[in-house]
Amino acid sequence: MLPARLRFVAAVGLVAASAGAFAVIFRASLQAFYQGAFGHANVVDAIASLPPWWRVAPPLAGAVGAGLFARLRRGGGQGVSNVMEAVALGHVRLSVRTTASRVLAAWTAIAGGVSIGREGPLIEVGGTLGAGIGRLLRVPLDEVRVLVAAGTSAGFAAAYNTPFAAVLFVLESIAGIAAPVLLLPVMAAAVGATAILRATIGAAPLYGQRAFGLASNGEFAFVAGLGVVAALAAMTFTGLLQRLERWVERHPLPQPLRAAVGGGLVGLAAVTLPDVVGNGYETLNHLLDTPPATGALLVLLAAKMIVTSSAVASGIPGGVFTPMLLVGAALGAIAGEWLPGTAAGSYALVGMAATAAASIHAPLTAAVMVFELTGDYSLALPLILATVVSTATSRALGARSVYDAELHKRGLGWRMTLEGREMTADVDAARRR
């Protein structure tokens, strides 16, 4: 048996390698499916290549398949909020079977073009790998919690190719602390997973190398205003999702019928607007280079909110983070069109960061993430300003982060203080529910 410290170091390395390898396989399998089934490398081009009314079929089939896989789960659902609970509270109860069924369901839905993000499955797998490897190597409970955090960081880094943002995401959103005992393994896992990803797909930023910037310092006031509007957009998105989830709870349908409704709505929207399918990556790339007119952007923004909320509320596992980035980019591009001589793509990037920050209450994560996604240093100050304003606005209006809202539904909650997280609910009573 290896000494305790060596077992922990080996566990961090295994978590990083496993999460990175899983992300590569997840991405490659989706691309191979699109190429083999449709002759195109991405979901938007694949769905758009079909005759209009045939575009309903892939999201509907993907949603039905996801609903069938959902029946494999034991007990309740599982998501990023469970990872937060495992890290912060020590309730390391991440089920491998539940994670596997959610990954299969998410892959099936994403392959069909359902409007969900792929970051959710990658983060869940990373956290579950951390818990499983920790138990396998018999490390103490506190170190298992750290390994769950490291796996979460590795999953986020592998989802977006952004190691710095992955570290900040865990510190700001998952753990709420920056203790060295947590920071060092989290950073090591993010580096390991990103190195594997870059060795496979290349080192370029996920959304390509661009050179955007603001035309003058006078635009900072406009950037601050965009931060306020982005917060309102994020609250609208999350509010719509929560209302639909409550409606589904009051009008329950068995799976996979419920998932079929969510996937069918995506397919119906794709008949006239194929850009709504998938997590939004391809559409966002096109938007940064050649943003459409304001009217088309407004339609895209509203449609993405509706179909993503419908898909997630129907019980299809997946994230809302990447769709939220597309909503923010569309909002920013609209703002950029109001300023003659300004690249709309610059404001699209600022809108991405501001909307993401307002949704997860993590301004530094969002600002650094968009910076890493584009490699554009000229946007550093606008990104920081917009994310600070949007997060402050969201908090001032009483909105919870999307992850805290999930915990609140289960009777758990906390607030951040200088001493770390302070519980605001009876944890034991919540766990007994």
Short mmCIF file of C-alpha atoms in Angstrom, two decimals:
data_model
loop_
_atom_site.label_atom_id
_atom_site.label_comp_id
_atom_site.label_asym_id
_atom_site.label_seq_id
_atom_site.Cartn_x
_atom_site.Cartn_y
_atom_site.Cartn_z
CA MET A 1 0.00 0.00 0.00
CA LEU A 2 1.36 3.42 -0.97
CA PRO A 3 1.89 6.06 1.77
CA ALA A 4 -1.14 8.31 2.31
CA ARG A 5 0.41 11.36 0.62
CA LEU A 6 1.48 9.39 -2.44
CA ARG A 7 -2.01 7.86 -2.71
CA PHE A 8 -3.52 11.35 -2.72
CA VAL A 9 -1.07 12.62 -5.38
CA ALA A 10 -1.76 9.54 -7.49
CA ALA A 11 -5.49 10.12 -7.07
CA VAL A 12 -5.22 13.72 -8.36
CA GLY A 13 -3.30 12.49 -11.39
CA LEU A 14 -5.87 9.76 -12.08
CA VAL A 15 -8.77 12.21 -11.76
CA ALA A 16 -7.16 14.69 -14.17
CA ALA A 17 -6.28 12.02 -16.73
CA SER A 18 -9.66 10.30 -16.51
CA ALA A 19 -11.71 13.48 -16.76
CA GLY A 20 -9.61 14.78 -19.66
CA ALA A 21 -9.84 11.48 -21.52
CA PHE A 22 -13.59 11.27 -20.97
CA ALA A 23 -14.07 14.78 -22.37
CA VAL A 24 -12.07 13.90 -25.48
CA ILE A 25 -14.12 10.74 -26.03
CA PHE A 26 -17.39 12.60 -25.40
CA ARG A 27 -16.53 15.30 -27.96
CA ALA A 28 -15.11 12.90 -30.54
CA SER A 29 -18.07 10.54 -30.37
CA LEU A 30 -20.51 13.39 -30.97
CA GLN A 31 -18.51 14.69 -33.92
CA ALA A 32 -18.24 11.18 -35.38
CA PHE A 33 -21.99 10.76 -35.02
CA TYR A 34 -22.75 14.03 -36.81
CA GLN A 35 -20.30 13.18 -39.59
CA GLY A 36 -21.58 9.65 -40.03
CA ALA A 37 -25.29 10.37 -39.75
CA PHE A 38 -25.51 13.73 -41.51
CA GLY A 39 -22.21 14.26 -43.32
CA HIS A 40 -21.46 17.41 -41.30
CA ALA A 41 -19.04 18.07 -38.46
CA ASN A 42 -21.41 19.94 -36.12
CA VAL A 43 -25.03 19.79 -35.04
CA VAL A 44 -26.21 23.13 -36.45
CA ASP A 45 -25.00 22.34 -39.98
CA ALA A 46 -26.36 18.80 -39.63
CA ILE A 47 -29.89 19.91 -38.69
CA ALA A 48 -29.87 22.81 -41.17
CA SER A 49 -29.04 20.39 -44.01
CA LEU A 50 -32.35 18.57 -43.51
CA PRO A 51 -35.64 19.59 -45.17
CA PRO A 52 -37.48 21.96 -42.78
CA TRP A 53 -40.04 19.55 -41.32
CA TRP A 54 -37.49 16.75 -41.02
CA ARG A 55 -35.62 18.96 -38.54
CA VAL A 56 -38.17 18.02 -35.89
CA ALA A 57 -37.09 14.36 -35.93
CA PRO A 58 -33.51 14.45 -34.50
CA PRO A 59 -34.30 16.52 -31.37
CA LEU A 60 -37.46 14.51 -30.78
CA ALA A 61 -35.61 11.19 -31.11
CA GLY A 62 -32.74 12.43 -28.93
CA ALA A 63 -35.15 13.59 -26.23
CA VAL A 64 -37.05 10.28 -26.23
CA GLY A 65 -33.77 8.39 -25.91
CA ALA A 66 -32.72 10.65 -23.04
CA GLY A 67 -36.04 10.01 -21.33
CA LEU A 68 -35.55 6.25 -21.63
CA PHE A 69 -32.07 6.46 -20.10
CA ALA A 70 -33.50 8.60 -17.29
CA ARG A 71 -35.54 5.59 -16.19
CA LEU A 72 -32.28 3.82 -15.25
CA ARG A 73 -31.70 6.18 -12.34
CA ARG A 74 -32.19 5.18 -8.75
CA GLY A 75 -33.94 7.66 -6.50
CA GLY A 76 -33.82 11.36 -7.29
CA GLY A 77 -31.79 13.22 -9.80
CA GLN A 78 -28.22 14.39 -9.53
CA GLY A 79 -26.44 17.43 -10.88
CA VAL A 80 -23.84 20.12 -10.27
CA SER A 81 -25.56 21.07 -7.01
CA ASN A 82 -24.76 17.59 -5.67
CA VAL A 83 -21.11 18.21 -6.47
CA MET A 84 -21.31 21.50 -4.55
CA GLU A 85 -22.82 19.68 -1.59
CA ALA A 86 -20.13 17.00 -1.70
CA VAL A 87 -17.30 19.55 -1.66
CA ALA A 88 -18.72 22.07 0.80
CA LEU A 89 -20.58 19.82 3.23
CA GLY A 90 -18.81 16.48 2.94
CA HIS A 91 -21.88 14.55 1.76
CA VAL A 92 -19.93 12.59 -0.85
CA ARG A 93 -22.83 10.55 -2.23
CA LEU A 94 -22.28 10.80 -5.97
CA SER A 95 -23.78 7.70 -7.55
CA VAL A 96 -21.84 6.13 -10.43
CA ARG A 97 -25.02 4.56 -11.80
CA THR A 98 -26.90 7.86 -11.70
CA THR A 99 -23.99 9.69 -13.31
CA ALA A 100 -23.73 7.06 -16.06
CA SER A 101 -27.43 7.23 -16.85
CA ARG A 102 -27.32 11.04 -16.93
CA VAL A 103 -24.29 10.99 -19.24
CA LEU A 104 -25.98 8.55 -21.61
CA ALA A 105 -29.14 10.63 -21.54
CA ALA A 106 -27.23 13.86 -22.12
CA TRP A 107 -25.18 12.37 -24.98
CA THR A 108 -28.32 11.10 -26.68
CA ALA A 109 -30.07 14.46 -26.32
CA ILE A 110 -27.02 16.44 -27.50
CA ALA A 111 -26.56 14.10 -30.47
CA GLY A 112 -30.16 14.84 -31.45
CA GLY A 113 -29.60 18.58 -31.25
CA VAL A 114 -31.55 19.27 -28.05
CA SER A 115 -30.73 22.74 -26.73
CA ILE A 116 -28.64 21.87 -23.66
CA GLY A 117 -25.00 22.39 -22.71
CA ARG A 118 -22.45 19.59 -22.54
CA GLU A 119 -20.60 21.11 -19.59
CA GLY A 120 -23.03 19.53 -17.11
CA PRO A 121 -22.15 15.90 -17.88
CA LEU A 122 -18.42 16.66 -17.97
CA ILE A 123 -18.54 18.38 -14.59
CA GLU A 124 -20.64 15.60 -13.06
CA VAL A 125 -18.32 12.91 -14.41
CA GLY A 126 -15.29 14.79 -13.07
CA GLY A 127 -16.82 15.06 -9.61
CA THR A 128 -17.96 11.42 -9.59
CA LEU A 129 -14.51 10.28 -10.74
CA GLY A 130 -12.99 12.24 -7.87
CA ALA A 131 -15.29 10.55 -5.36
CA GLY A 132 -14.86 7.08 -6.86
CA ILE A 133 -11.07 7.22 -7.17
CA GLY A 134 -10.82 8.62 -3.64
CA ARG A 135 -12.83 5.70 -2.26
CA LEU A 136 -10.90 3.21 -4.38
CA LEU A 137 -7.55 4.44 -3.05
CA ARG A 138 -8.96 4.74 0.49
CA VAL A 139 -8.06 8.35 1.09
CA PRO A 140 -9.65 10.18 4.06
CA LEU A 141 -13.04 11.88 3.65
CA ASP A 142 -11.60 15.41 3.60
CA GLU A 143 -9.27 14.43 0.77
CA VAL A 144 -12.16 12.79 -1.10
CA ARG A 145 -13.92 16.16 -0.96
CA VAL A 146 -10.82 17.78 -2.43
CA LEU A 147 -10.71 15.14 -5.17
CA VAL A 148 -14.36 15.86 -6.03
CA ALA A 149 -13.40 19.52 -6.39
CA ALA A 150 -10.37 18.58 -8.51
CA GLY A 151 -12.55 16.43 -10.75
CA THR A 152 -15.03 19.26 -11.13
CA SER A 153 -12.21 21.59 -12.17
CA ALA A 154 -10.92 19.02 -14.66
CA GLY A 155 -14.39 18.58 -16.16
CA PHE A 156 -14.92 22.32 -16.56
CA ALA A 157 -11.45 22.81 -18.04
CA ALA A 158 -11.98 20.00 -20.52
CA ALA A 159 -15.41 21.36 -21.48
CA TYR A 160 -14.16 24.83 -22.43
CA ASN A 161 -10.35 24.57 -22.73
CA THR A 162 -10.04 27.23 -20.00
CA PRO A 163 -7.85 26.06 -17.08
CA PHE A 164 -7.75 29.38 -15.18
CA ALA A 165 -11.52 29.76 -15.37
CA ALA A 166 -11.92 26.14 -14.24
CA VAL A 167 -9.95 26.83 -11.09
CA LEU A 168 -11.92 30.00 -10.39
CA PHE A 169 -15.22 28.22 -11.05
CA VAL A 170 -14.47 25.69 -8.33
CA LEU A 171 -13.25 28.33 -5.89
CA GLU A 172 -16.05 30.83 -6.51
CA SER A 173 -19.05 28.65 -7.35
CA ILE A 174 -18.42 25.18 -5.92
CA ALA A 175 -16.35 25.61 -2.75
CA GLY A 176 -16.50 29.34 -2.08
CA ILE A 177 -12.98 29.28 -0.62
CA ALA A 178 -9.40 29.64 -1.85
CA ALA A 179 -7.54 27.52 0.68
CA PRO A 180 -4.16 26.17 -0.53
CA VAL A 181 -5.17 22.61 0.43
CA LEU A 182 -7.94 22.91 -2.18
CA LEU A 183 -6.25 25.28 -4.64
CA LEU A 184 -3.16 23.21 -5.50
CA PRO A 185 -4.93 19.93 -6.45
CA VAL A 186 -7.64 21.87 -8.31
CA MET A 187 -5.04 23.75 -10.37
CA ALA A 188 -3.06 20.56 -11.04
CA ALA A 189 -6.17 18.72 -12.23
CA ALA A 190 -7.19 21.61 -14.50
CA VAL A 191 -3.73 21.71 -16.08
CA GLY A 192 -3.67 17.94 -16.63
CA ALA A 193 -7.11 17.77 -18.23
CA THR A 194 -6.45 20.81 -20.44
CA ALA A 195 -3.10 19.41 -21.59
CA ILE A 196 -4.83 16.21 -22.72
CA LEU A 197 -7.53 18.19 -24.51
CA ARG A 198 -5.04 20.50 -26.27
CA ALA A 199 -2.88 17.57 -27.33
CA THR A 200 -5.98 16.17 -29.01
CA ILE A 201 -7.81 19.17 -30.50
CA GLY A 202 -5.11 21.87 -30.51
CA ALA A 203 -4.19 24.82 -28.32
CA ALA A 204 -6.23 27.56 -30.00
CA PRO A 205 -8.97 29.27 -27.93
CA LEU A 206 -12.30 27.46 -28.16
CA TYR A 207 -13.96 30.32 -30.05
CA GLY A 208 -10.92 31.12 -32.16
CA GLN A 209 -8.22 33.79 -31.99
CA ARG A 210 -9.70 37.24 -32.51
CA ALA A 211 -8.72 40.83 -31.82
CA PHE A 212 -11.67 42.73 -30.42
CA GLY A 213 -11.65 45.90 -28.38
CA LEU A 214 -13.57 49.03 -27.52
CA ALA A 215 -13.27 52.10 -29.70
CA SER A 216 -12.83 54.56 -26.81
CA ASN A 217 -12.72 54.77 -23.02
CA GLY A 218 -16.04 56.60 -23.14
CA GLU A 219 -17.69 53.28 -23.88
CA PHE A 220 -17.10 52.05 -20.33
CA ALA A 221 -20.39 53.66 -19.26
CA PHE A 222 -22.11 51.71 -22.04
CA VAL A 223 -20.39 48.54 -20.84
CA ALA A 224 -21.72 49.12 -17.32
CA GLY A 225 -25.22 49.55 -18.74
CA LEU A 226 -24.82 46.32 -20.65
CA GLY A 227 -23.95 44.64 -17.34
CA VAL A 228 -27.29 45.73 -15.88
CA VAL A 229 -29.25 44.53 -18.92
CA ALA A 230 -27.31 41.24 -18.93
CA ALA A 231 -28.31 40.63 -15.31
CA LEU A 232 -31.96 41.15 -16.22
CA ALA A 233 -31.60 38.76 -19.18
CA ALA A 234 -30.01 36.09 -16.97
CA MET A 235 -32.78 36.49 -14.40
CA THR A 236 -35.38 36.18 -17.16
CA PHE A 237 -33.75 32.99 -18.45
CA THR A 238 -33.45 31.35 -15.04
CA GLY A 239 -36.90 32.57 -14.02
CA LEU A 240 -38.43 31.00 -17.13
CA LEU A 241 -36.63 27.73 -16.39
CA GLN A 242 -37.86 27.68 -12.79
CA ARG A 243 -41.44 28.41 -13.80
CA LEU A 244 -41.41 25.61 -16.35
CA GLU A 245 -39.92 23.22 -13.80
CA ARG A 246 -42.70 24.08 -11.34
CA TRP A 247 -45.31 23.62 -14.08
CA VAL A 248 -43.90 20.20 -14.93
CA GLU A 249 -44.00 19.22 -11.25
CA ARG A 250 -47.69 20.17 -11.10
CA HIS A 251 -48.49 18.38 -14.37
CA PRO A 252 -46.30 15.26 -14.27
CA LEU A 253 -45.84 13.08 -17.35
CA PRO A 254 -43.97 9.76 -17.38
CA GLN A 255 -40.62 9.46 -19.10
CA PRO A 256 -39.85 9.33 -21.98
CA LEU A 257 -43.07 11.18 -22.92
CA ARG A 258 -42.04 14.21 -20.89
CA ALA A 259 -38.63 14.38 -22.55
CA ALA A 260 -40.27 13.95 -25.95
CA VAL A 261 -42.27 17.12 -25.37
CA GLY A 262 -39.09 19.07 -24.57
CA GLY A 263 -37.20 17.65 -27.55
CA GLY A 264 -40.18 18.12 -29.84
CA LEU A 265 -40.30 21.84 -29.02
CA VAL A 266 -36.63 22.15 -29.99
CA GLY A 267 -37.37 20.38 -33.26
CA LEU A 268 -40.36 22.60 -34.05
CA ALA A 269 -38.27 25.70 -33.45
CA ALA A 270 -35.54 24.28 -35.71
CA VAL A 271 -37.99 24.09 -38.64
CA THR A 272 -37.54 27.83 -39.19
CA LEU A 273 -34.52 28.54 -36.94
CA PRO A 274 -31.96 25.70 -36.99
CA ASP A 275 -29.50 27.87 -35.04
CA VAL A 276 -31.36 27.02 -31.82
CA VAL A 277 -30.26 23.37 -31.80
CA GLY A 278 -27.31 22.16 -29.76
CA ASN A 279 -25.59 23.98 -26.94
CA GLY A 280 -25.00 27.14 -29.00
CA TYR A 281 -21.28 26.79 -29.74
CA GLU A 282 -21.52 26.85 -33.54
CA THR A 283 -24.11 29.64 -33.61
CA LEU A 284 -22.02 31.68 -31.19
CA ASN A 285 -18.95 31.35 -33.40
CA HIS A 286 -20.90 32.62 -36.42
CA LEU A 287 -22.36 35.44 -34.35
CA LEU A 288 -18.92 36.69 -33.28
CA ASP A 289 -17.76 36.96 -36.91
CA THR A 290 -20.90 38.14 -38.71
CA PRO A 291 -23.68 39.15 -36.30
CA PRO A 292 -27.15 39.22 -37.91
CA ALA A 293 -29.53 42.17 -37.72
CA THR A 294 -31.12 43.21 -34.43
CA GLY A 295 -34.46 41.59 -35.22
CA ALA A 296 -32.88 38.22 -35.95
CA LEU A 297 -30.79 38.45 -32.78
CA LEU A 298 -33.88 39.15 -30.67
CA VAL A 299 -35.65 36.14 -32.16
CA LEU A 300 -32.61 33.94 -31.53
CA LEU A 301 -32.25 35.19 -27.96
CA ALA A 302 -35.90 34.52 -27.08
CA ALA A 303 -36.01 31.16 -28.88
CA LYS A 304 -32.85 29.90 -27.17
CA MET A 305 -34.24 30.75 -23.75
CA ILE A 306 -37.53 29.00 -24.46
CA VAL A 307 -36.23 25.78 -26.03
CA THR A 308 -33.40 25.34 -23.51
CA SER A 309 -35.74 25.92 -20.55
CA SER A 310 -38.25 23.48 -22.05
CA ALA A 311 -35.60 20.82 -22.59
CA VAL A 312 -34.09 21.08 -19.10
CA ALA A 313 -37.49 21.31 -17.38
CA SER A 314 -38.57 18.15 -19.18
CA GLY A 315 -35.93 16.21 -17.26
CA ILE A 316 -33.26 15.94 -19.96
CA PRO A 317 -29.91 16.20 -18.14
CA GLY A 318 -27.60 18.92 -19.43
CA GLY A 319 -26.24 22.33 -18.62
CA VAL A 320 -27.59 25.82 -19.24
CA PHE A 321 -24.21 27.52 -19.02
CA THR A 322 -23.28 27.40 -22.72
CA PRO A 323 -26.80 28.34 -23.88
CA MET A 324 -26.55 31.23 -21.41
CA LEU A 325 -23.34 32.32 -23.17
CA LEU A 326 -25.19 32.44 -26.50
CA VAL A 327 -28.01 34.49 -24.98
CA GLY A 328 -25.44 36.93 -23.59
CA ALA A 329 -23.60 37.11 -26.90
CA ALA A 330 -26.83 37.91 -28.78
CA LEU A 331 -27.66 40.59 -26.22
CA GLY A 332 -24.17 42.09 -26.49
CA ALA A 333 -24.25 42.05 -30.28
CA ILE A 334 -27.55 43.96 -30.19
CA ALA A 335 -25.93 46.54 -27.90
CA GLY A 336 -22.89 46.79 -30.19
CA GLU A 337 -25.08 47.60 -33.20
CA TRP A 338 -26.24 50.76 -31.44
CA LEU A 339 -22.71 52.21 -31.49
CA PRO A 340 -21.47 53.07 -34.99
CA GLY A 341 -17.83 52.16 -35.55
CA THR A 342 -17.79 49.54 -32.80
CA ALA A 343 -17.27 45.86 -33.55
CA ALA A 344 -20.46 44.10 -32.50
CA GLY A 345 -18.30 41.08 -31.71
CA SER A 346 -16.62 43.00 -28.90
CA TYR A 347 -19.91 43.60 -27.17
CA ALA A 348 -21.01 40.04 -27.87
CA LEU A 349 -18.04 38.83 -25.82
CA VAL A 350 -18.76 41.29 -23.02
CA GLY A 351 -22.42 40.23 -23.04
CA MET A 352 -21.35 36.57 -22.79
CA ALA A 353 -19.30 37.23 -19.69
CA ALA A 354 -21.85 39.50 -18.03
CA THR A 355 -24.78 37.13 -18.49
CA ALA A 356 -22.76 34.13 -17.32
CA ALA A 357 -21.54 36.04 -14.25
CA ALA A 358 -25.07 37.05 -13.30
CA SER A 359 -26.32 33.48 -13.63
CA ILE A 360 -23.67 31.84 -11.42
CA HIS A 361 -22.65 34.85 -9.26
CA ALA A 362 -19.00 34.33 -10.16
CA PRO A 363 -17.70 37.49 -11.89
CA LEU A 364 -14.04 36.52 -11.93
CA THR A 365 -14.79 33.08 -13.38
CA ALA A 366 -16.89 34.59 -16.18
CA ALA A 367 -14.42 37.35 -17.04
CA VAL A 368 -11.40 35.05 -17.11
CA MET A 369 -13.32 32.38 -18.99
CA VAL A 370 -14.26 34.67 -21.89
CA PHE A 371 -10.72 36.05 -21.91
CA GLU A 372 -9.36 32.50 -22.23
CA LEU A 373 -11.96 31.57 -24.83
CA THR A 374 -10.81 34.38 -27.13
CA GLY A 375 -7.25 35.26 -26.10
CA ASP A 376 -8.06 38.98 -26.43
CA TYR A 377 -6.34 41.03 -23.71
CA SER A 378 -7.82 44.32 -24.93
CA LEU A 379 -11.18 43.23 -23.49
CA ALA A 380 -9.85 42.56 -19.97
CA LEU A 381 -11.15 45.77 -18.38
CA PRO A 382 -14.57 45.75 -20.09
CA LEU A 383 -15.02 42.09 -19.11
CA ILE A 384 -14.24 42.78 -15.46
CA LEU A 385 -16.46 45.88 -15.33
CA ALA A 386 -19.44 44.17 -16.99
CA THR A 387 -19.23 41.05 -14.81
CA VAL A 388 -18.96 43.07 -11.60
CA VAL A 389 -21.98 45.21 -12.53
CA SER A 390 -24.08 42.26 -13.68
CA THR A 391 -23.33 40.17 -10.57
CA ALA A 392 -23.97 43.12 -8.24
CA THR A 393 -27.26 43.85 -10.03
CA SER A 394 -28.38 40.22 -9.81
CA ARG A 395 -27.56 40.02 -6.11
CA ALA A 396 -29.21 43.38 -5.39
CA LEU A 397 -32.41 42.15 -7.04
CA GLY A 398 -32.41 39.05 -4.85
CA ALA A 399 -31.61 36.49 -7.55
CA ARG A 400 -29.82 33.28 -6.61
CA SER A 401 -27.17 31.64 -8.74
CA VAL A 402 -28.48 28.74 -10.83
CA TYR A 403 -26.57 26.28 -8.64
CA ASP A 404 -27.66 27.80 -5.32
CA ALA A 405 -31.24 27.70 -6.57
CA GLU A 406 -30.96 23.91 -7.05
CA LEU A 407 -29.74 23.53 -3.46
CA HIS A 408 -32.48 25.82 -2.16
CA LYS A 409 -35.14 23.54 -3.67
CA ARG A 410 -33.76 20.72 -1.51
CA GLY A 411 -33.85 22.84 1.65
CA LEU A 412 -30.13 23.67 1.64
CA GLY A 413 -28.63 27.13 1.51
CA TRP A 414 -25.69 29.24 2.57
CA ARG A 415 -24.27 32.72 2.34
CA MET A 416 -20.69 33.74 1.81
CA THR A 417 -18.76 35.49 4.61
CA LEU A 418 -15.10 36.35 5.17
CA GLU A 419 -14.84 33.08 7.11
CA GLY A 420 -16.24 31.04 4.22
CA ARG A 421 -19.71 29.52 3.75
CA GLU A 422 -22.26 30.01 6.52
CA MET A 423 -25.21 27.61 6.45
CA THR A 424 -28.69 29.16 6.38
CA ALA A 425 -30.69 25.91 6.64
CA ASP A 426 -30.87 22.77 8.75
CA VAL A 427 -28.57 20.46 6.78
CA ASP A 428 -29.57 17.28 8.60
CA ALA A 429 -33.27 18.00 8.18
CA ALA A 430 -32.76 18.73 4.49
CA ARG A 431 -30.90 15.46 3.99
CA ARG A 432 -33.77 13.54 5.63
CA ARG A 433 -36.31 14.92 3.13
#
